[in-house]
Each structure stands twice: as C-alpha cells, then as structure tokens.
PDB file of N, CA and C in Angstrom:
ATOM      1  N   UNK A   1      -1.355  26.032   1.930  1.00 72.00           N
ATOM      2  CA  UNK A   1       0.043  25.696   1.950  1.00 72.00           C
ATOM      3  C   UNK A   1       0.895  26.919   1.628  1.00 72.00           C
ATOM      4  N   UNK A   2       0.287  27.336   0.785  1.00 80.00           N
ATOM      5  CA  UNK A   2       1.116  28.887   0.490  1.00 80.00           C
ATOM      6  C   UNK A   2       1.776  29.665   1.400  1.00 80.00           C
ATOM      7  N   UNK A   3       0.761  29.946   2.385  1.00 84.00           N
ATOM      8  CA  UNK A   3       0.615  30.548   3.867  1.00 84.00           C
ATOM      9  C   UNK A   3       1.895  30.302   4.587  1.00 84.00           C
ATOM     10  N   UNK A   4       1.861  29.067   4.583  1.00 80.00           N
ATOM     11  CA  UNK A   4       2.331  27.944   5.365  1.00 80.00           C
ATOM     12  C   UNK A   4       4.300  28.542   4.781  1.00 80.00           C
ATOM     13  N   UNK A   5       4.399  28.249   3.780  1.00 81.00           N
ATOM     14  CA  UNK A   5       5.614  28.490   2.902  1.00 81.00           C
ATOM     15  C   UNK A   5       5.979  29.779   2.563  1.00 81.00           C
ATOM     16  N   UNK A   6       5.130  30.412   2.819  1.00 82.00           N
ATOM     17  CA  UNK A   6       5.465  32.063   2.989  1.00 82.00           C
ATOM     18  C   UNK A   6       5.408  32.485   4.564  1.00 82.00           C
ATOM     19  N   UNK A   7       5.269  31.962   5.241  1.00 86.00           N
ATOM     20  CA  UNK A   7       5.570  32.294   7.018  1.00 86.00           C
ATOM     21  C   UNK A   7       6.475  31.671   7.288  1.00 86.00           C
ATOM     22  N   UNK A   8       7.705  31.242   5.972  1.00 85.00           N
ATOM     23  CA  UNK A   8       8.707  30.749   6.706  1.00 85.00           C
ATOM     24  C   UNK A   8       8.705  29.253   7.218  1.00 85.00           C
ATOM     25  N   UNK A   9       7.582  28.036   6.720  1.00 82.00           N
ATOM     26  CA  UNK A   9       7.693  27.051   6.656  1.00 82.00           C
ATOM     27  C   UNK A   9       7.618  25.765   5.413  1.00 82.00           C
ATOM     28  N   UNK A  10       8.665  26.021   4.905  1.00 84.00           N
ATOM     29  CA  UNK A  10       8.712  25.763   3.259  1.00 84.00           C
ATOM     30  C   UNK A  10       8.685  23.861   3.006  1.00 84.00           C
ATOM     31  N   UNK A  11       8.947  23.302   4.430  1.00 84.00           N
ATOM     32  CA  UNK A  11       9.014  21.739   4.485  1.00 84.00           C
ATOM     33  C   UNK A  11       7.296  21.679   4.974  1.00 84.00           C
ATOM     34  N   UNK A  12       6.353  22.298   5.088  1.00 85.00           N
ATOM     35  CA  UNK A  12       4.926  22.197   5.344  1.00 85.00           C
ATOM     36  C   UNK A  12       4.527  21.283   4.149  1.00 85.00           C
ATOM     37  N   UNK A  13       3.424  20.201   4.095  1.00 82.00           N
ATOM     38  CA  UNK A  13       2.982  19.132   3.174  1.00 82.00           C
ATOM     39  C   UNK A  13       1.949  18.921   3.308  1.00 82.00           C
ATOM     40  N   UNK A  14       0.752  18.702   2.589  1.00 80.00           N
ATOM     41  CA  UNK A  14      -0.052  18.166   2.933  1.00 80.00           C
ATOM     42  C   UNK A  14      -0.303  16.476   2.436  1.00 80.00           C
ATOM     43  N   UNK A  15      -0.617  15.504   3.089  1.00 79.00           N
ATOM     44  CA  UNK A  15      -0.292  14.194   2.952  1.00 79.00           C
ATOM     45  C   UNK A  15      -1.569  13.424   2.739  1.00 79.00           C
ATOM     46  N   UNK A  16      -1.782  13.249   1.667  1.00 73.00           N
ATOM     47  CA  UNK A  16      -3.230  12.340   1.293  1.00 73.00           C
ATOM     48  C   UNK A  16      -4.112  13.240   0.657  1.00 73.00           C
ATOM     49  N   UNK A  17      -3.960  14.290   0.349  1.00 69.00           N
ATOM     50  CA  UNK A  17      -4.684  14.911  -0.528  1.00 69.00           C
ATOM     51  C   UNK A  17      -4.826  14.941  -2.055  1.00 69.00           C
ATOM     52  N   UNK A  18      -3.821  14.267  -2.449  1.00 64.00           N
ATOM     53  CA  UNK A  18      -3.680  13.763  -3.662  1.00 64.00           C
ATOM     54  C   UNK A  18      -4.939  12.679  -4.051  1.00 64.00           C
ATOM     55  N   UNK A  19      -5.755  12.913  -4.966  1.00 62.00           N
ATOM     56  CA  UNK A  19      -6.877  12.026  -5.425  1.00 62.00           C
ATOM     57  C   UNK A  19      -6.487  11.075  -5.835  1.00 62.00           C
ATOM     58  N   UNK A  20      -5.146  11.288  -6.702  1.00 63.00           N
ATOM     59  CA  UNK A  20      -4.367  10.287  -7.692  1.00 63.00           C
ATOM     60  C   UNK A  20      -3.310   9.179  -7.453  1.00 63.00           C
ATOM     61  N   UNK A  21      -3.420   9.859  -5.886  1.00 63.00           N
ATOM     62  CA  UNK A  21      -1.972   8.507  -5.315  1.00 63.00           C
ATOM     63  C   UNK A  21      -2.354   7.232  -5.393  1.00 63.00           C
ATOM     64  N   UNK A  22      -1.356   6.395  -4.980  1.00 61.00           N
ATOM     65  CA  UNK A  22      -1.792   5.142  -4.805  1.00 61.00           C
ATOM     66  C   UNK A  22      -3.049   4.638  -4.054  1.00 61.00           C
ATOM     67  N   UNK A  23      -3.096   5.332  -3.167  1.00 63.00           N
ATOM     68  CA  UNK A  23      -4.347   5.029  -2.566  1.00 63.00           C
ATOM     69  C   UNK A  23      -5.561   5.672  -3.009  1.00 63.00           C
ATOM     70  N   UNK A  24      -5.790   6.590  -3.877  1.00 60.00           N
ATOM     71  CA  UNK A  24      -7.121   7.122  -4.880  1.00 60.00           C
ATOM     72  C   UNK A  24      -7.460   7.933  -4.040  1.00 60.00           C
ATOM     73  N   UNK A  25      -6.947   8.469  -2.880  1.00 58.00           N
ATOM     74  CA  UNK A  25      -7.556   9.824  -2.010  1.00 58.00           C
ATOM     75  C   UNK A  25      -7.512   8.902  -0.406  1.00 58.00           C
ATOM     76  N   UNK A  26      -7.296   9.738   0.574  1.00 59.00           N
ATOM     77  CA  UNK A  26      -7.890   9.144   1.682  1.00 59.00           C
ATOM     78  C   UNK A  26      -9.001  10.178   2.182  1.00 59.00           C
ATOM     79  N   UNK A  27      -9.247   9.715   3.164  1.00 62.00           N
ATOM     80  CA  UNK A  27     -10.961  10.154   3.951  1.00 62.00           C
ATOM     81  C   UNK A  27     -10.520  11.558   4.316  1.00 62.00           C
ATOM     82  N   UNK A  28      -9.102  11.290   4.638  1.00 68.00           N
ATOM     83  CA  UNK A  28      -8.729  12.801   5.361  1.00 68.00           C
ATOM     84  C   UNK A  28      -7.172  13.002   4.743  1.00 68.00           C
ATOM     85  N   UNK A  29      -6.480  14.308   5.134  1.00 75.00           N
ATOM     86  CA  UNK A  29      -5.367  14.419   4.800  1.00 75.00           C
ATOM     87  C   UNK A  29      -4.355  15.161   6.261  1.00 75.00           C
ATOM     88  N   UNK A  30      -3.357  15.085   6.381  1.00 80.00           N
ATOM     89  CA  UNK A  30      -2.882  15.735   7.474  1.00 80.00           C
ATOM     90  C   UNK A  30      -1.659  16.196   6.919  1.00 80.00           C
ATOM     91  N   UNK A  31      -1.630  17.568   7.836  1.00 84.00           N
ATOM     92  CA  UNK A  31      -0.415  18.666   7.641  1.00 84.00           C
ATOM     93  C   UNK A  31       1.001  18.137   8.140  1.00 84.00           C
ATOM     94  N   UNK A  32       1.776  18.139   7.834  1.00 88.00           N
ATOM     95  CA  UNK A  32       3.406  17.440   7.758  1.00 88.00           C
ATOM     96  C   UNK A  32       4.172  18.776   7.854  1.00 88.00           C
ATOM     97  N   UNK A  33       5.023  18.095   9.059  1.00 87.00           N
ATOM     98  CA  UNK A  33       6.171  19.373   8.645  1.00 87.00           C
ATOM     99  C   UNK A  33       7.167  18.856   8.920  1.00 87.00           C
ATOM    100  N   UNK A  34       7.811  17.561   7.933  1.00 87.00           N
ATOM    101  CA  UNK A  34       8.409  16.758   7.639  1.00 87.00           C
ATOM    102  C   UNK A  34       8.109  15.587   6.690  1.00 87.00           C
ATOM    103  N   UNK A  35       9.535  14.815   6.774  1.00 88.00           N
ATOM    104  CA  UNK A  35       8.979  13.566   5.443  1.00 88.00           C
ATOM    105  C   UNK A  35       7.916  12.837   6.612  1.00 88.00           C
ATOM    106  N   UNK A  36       7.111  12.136   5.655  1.00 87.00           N
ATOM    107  CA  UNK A  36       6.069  10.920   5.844  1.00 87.00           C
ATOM    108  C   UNK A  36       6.822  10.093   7.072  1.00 87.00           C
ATOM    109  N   UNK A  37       7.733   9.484   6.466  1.00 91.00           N
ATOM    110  CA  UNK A  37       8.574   8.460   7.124  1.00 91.00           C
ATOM    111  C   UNK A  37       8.959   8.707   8.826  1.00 91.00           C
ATOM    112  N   UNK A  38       9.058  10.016   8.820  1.00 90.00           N
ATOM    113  CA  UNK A  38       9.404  10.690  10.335  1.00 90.00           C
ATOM    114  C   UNK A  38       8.059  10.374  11.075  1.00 90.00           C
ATOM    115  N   UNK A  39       7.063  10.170  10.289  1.00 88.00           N
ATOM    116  CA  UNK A  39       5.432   9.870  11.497  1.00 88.00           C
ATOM    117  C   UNK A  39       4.862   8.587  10.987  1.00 88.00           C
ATOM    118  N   UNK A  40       5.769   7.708  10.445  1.00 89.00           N
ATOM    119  CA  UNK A  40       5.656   6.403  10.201  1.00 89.00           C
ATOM    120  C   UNK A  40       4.412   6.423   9.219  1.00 89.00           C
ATOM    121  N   UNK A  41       4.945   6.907   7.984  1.00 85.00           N
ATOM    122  CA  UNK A  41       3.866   7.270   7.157  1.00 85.00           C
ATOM    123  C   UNK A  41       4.457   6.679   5.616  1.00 85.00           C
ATOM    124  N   UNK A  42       4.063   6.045   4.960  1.00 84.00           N
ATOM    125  CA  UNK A  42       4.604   5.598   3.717  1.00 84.00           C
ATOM    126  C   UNK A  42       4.815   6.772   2.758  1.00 84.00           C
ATOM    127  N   UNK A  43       5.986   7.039   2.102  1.00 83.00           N
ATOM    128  CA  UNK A  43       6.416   8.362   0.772  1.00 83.00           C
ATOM    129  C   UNK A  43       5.330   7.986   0.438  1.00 83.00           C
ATOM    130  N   UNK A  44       4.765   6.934  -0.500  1.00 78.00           N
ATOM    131  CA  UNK A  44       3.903   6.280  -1.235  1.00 78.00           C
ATOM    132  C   UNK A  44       3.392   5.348  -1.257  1.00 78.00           C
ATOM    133  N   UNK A  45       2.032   6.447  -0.421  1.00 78.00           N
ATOM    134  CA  UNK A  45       0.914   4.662  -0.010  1.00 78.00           C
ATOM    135  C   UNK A  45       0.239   4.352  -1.622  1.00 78.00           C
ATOM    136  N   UNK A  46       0.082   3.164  -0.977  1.00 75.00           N
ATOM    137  CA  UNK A  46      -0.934   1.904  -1.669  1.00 75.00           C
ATOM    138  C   UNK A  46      -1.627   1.459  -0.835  1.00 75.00           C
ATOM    139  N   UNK A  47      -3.131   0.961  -1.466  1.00 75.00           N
ATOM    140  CA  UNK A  47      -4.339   0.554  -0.742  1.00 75.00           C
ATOM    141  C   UNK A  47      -3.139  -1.635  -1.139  1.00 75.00           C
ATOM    142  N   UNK A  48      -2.931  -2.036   0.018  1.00 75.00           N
ATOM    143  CA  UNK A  48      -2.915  -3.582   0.244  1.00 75.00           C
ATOM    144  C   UNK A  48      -3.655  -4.329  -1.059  1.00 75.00           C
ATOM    145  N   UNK A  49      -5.137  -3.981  -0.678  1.00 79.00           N
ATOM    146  CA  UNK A  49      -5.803  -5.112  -1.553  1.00 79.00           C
ATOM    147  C   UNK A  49      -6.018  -4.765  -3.012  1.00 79.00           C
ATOM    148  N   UNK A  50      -5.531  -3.775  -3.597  1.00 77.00           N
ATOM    149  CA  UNK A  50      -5.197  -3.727  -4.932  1.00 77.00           C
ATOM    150  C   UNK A  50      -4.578  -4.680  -5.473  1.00 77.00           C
ATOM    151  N   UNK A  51      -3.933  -5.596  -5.131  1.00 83.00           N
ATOM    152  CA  UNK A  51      -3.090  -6.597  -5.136  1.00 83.00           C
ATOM    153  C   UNK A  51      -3.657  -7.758  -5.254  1.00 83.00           C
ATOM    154  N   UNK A  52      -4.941  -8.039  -4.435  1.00 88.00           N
ATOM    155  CA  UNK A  52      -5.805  -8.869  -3.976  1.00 88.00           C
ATOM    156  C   UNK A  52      -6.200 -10.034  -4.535  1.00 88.00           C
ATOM    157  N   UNK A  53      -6.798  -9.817  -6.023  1.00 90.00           N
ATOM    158  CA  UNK A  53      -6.888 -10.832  -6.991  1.00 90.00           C
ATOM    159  C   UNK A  53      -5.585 -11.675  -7.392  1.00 90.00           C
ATOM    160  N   UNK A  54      -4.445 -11.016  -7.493  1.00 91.00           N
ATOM    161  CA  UNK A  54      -3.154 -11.377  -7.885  1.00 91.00           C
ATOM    162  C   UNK A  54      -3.553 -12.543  -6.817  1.00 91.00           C
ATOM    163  N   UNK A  55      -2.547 -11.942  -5.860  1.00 92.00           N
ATOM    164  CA  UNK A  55      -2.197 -12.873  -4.453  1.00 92.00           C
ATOM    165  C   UNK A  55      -3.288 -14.342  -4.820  1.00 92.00           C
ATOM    166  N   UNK A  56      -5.155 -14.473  -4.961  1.00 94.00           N
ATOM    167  CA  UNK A  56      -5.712 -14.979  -4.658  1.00 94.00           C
ATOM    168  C   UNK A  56      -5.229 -16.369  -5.733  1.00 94.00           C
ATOM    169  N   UNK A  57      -4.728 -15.848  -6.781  1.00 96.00           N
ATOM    170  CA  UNK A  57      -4.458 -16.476  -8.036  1.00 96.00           C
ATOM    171  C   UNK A  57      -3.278 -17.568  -7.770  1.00 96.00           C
ATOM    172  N   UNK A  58      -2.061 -16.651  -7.238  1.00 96.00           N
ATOM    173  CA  UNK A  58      -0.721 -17.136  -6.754  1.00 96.00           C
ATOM    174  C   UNK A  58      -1.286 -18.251  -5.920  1.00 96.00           C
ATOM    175  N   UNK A  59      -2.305 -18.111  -4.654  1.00 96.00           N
ATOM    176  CA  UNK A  59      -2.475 -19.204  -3.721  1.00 96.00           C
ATOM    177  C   UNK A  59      -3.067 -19.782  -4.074  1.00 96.00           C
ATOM    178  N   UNK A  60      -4.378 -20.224  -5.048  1.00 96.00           N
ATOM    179  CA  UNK A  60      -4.811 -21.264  -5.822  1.00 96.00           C
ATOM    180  C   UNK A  60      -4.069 -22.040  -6.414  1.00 96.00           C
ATOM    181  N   UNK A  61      -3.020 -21.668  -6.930  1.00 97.00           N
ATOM    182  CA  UNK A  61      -2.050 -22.371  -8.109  1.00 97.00           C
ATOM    183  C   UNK A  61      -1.364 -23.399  -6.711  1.00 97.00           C
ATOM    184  N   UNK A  62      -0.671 -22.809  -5.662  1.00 97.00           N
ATOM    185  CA  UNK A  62       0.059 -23.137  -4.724  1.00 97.00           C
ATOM    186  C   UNK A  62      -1.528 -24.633  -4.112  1.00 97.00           C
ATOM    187  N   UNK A  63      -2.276 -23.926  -3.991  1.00 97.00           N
ATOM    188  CA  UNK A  63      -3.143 -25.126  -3.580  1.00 97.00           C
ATOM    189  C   UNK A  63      -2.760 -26.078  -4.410  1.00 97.00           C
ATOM    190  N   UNK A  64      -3.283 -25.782  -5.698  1.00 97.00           N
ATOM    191  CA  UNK A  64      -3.620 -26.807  -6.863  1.00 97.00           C
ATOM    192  C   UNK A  64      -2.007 -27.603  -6.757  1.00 97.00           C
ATOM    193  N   UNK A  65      -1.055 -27.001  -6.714  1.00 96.00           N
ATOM    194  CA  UNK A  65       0.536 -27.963  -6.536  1.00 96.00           C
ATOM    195  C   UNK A  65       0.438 -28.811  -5.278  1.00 96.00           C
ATOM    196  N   UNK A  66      -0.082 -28.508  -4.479  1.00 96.00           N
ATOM    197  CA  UNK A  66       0.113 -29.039  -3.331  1.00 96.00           C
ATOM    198  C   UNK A  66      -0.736 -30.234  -3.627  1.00 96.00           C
ATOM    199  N   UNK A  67      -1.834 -29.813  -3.855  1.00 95.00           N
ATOM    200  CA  UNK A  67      -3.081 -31.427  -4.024  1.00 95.00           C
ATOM    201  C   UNK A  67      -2.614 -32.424  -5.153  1.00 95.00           C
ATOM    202  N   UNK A  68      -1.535 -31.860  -6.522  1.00 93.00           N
ATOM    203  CA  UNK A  68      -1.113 -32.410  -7.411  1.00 93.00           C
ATOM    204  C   UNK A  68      -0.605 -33.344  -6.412  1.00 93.00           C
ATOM    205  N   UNK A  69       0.818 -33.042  -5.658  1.00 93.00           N
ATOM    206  CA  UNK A  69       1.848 -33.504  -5.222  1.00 93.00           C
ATOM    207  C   UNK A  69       1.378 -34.604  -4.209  1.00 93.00           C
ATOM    208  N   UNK A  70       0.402 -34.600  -3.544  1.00 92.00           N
ATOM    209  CA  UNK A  70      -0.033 -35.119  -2.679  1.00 92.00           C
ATOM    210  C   UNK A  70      -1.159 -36.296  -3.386  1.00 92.00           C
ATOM    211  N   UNK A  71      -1.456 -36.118  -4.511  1.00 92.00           N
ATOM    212  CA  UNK A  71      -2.334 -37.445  -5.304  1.00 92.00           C
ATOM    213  C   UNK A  71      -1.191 -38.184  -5.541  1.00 92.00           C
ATOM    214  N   UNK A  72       0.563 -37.773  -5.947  1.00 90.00           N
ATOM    215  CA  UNK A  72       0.770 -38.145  -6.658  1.00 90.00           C
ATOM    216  C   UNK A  72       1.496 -39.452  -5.837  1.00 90.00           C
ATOM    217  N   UNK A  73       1.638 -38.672  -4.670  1.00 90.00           N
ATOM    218  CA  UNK A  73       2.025 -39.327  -3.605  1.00 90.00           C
ATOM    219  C   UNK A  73       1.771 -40.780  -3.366  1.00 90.00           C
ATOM    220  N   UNK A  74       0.264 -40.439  -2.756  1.00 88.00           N
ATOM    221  CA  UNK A  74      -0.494 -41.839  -2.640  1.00 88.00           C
ATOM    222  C   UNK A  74      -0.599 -42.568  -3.887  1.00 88.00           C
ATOM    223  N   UNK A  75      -0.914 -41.923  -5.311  1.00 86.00           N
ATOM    224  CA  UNK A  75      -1.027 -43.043  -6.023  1.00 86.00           C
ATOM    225  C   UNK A  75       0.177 -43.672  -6.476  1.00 86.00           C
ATOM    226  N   UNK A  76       1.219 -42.975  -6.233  1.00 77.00           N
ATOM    227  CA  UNK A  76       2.291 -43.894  -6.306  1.00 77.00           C
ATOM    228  C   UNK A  76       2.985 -44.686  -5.394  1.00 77.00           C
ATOM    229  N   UNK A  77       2.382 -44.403  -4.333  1.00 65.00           N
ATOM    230  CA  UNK A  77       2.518 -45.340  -2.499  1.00 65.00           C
ATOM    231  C   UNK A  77       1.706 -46.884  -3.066  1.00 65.00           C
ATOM    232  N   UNK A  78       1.353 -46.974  -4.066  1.00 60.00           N
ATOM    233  CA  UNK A  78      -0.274 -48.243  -4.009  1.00 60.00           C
ATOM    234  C   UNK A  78       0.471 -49.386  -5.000  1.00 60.00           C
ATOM    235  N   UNK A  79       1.848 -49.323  -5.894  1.00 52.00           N
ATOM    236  CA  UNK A  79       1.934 -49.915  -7.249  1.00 52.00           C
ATOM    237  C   UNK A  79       3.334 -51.057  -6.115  1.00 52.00           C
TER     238      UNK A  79
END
C-alpha cells in the first residue's frame, strides 16, 4: 500500500484484510481505489449468521405465540 500512496495514489485500500473486522478475515482481500460502497461493497461487513442463534430464538417465541393464540382460540370456540 505504501507503494501504492507514494505513486501518487493515496485513496488505494485494501478491503478484507483486516483479521478483526466483522467478518474475522475473508478468504481473499481486494485492492480499492475508492470507497467500498462505489463496488457495492459494505464500509463494514458482517458475517449474516452471527446473528443466527438470536433470530432462531425471536422465531421460536413467535411460534410459541402463535400456537398459544391458536389453542386459545379453539378452546374458547367449545364453552
């Protein structure tokens, strides 16, 4: 990058080389000579399923309301 910023290209980046980003490293990294966003690239990725357990939790609960609502239904359709 040095190179890169001493030949007069000081917006040069390298993108995913960070071990520590949100995403913990990717497989590869690519040279930018611009923001992320200009090559449809997130400022700051995140891996989706980091999230994963959350979400799974949120839609159980949403089950479990739904089957509440729906016993409560019928057993009160019967009196």
């Amino acid at each position: 990058m040095g190179q890169l910023h001493e030949a007069g290209v000081p917006e040069a980046r390298l993108y995913g080389e960070d071990p520590h980003d949100g995403v913990g490293g990717n497989a590869a990294f690519f040279l930018l000579l611009d923001e992320p966003e200009v090559y449809g690239l997130p400022p700051d990725p995140v891996v989706p399923t980091r999230d994963l357990p959350t979400m799974w939790r949120y839609a159980g609960a949403a089950a479990l309301a739904l089957l509440g609502a729906a016993v409560s239904v019928f057993a009160g359709g019967r009196g």
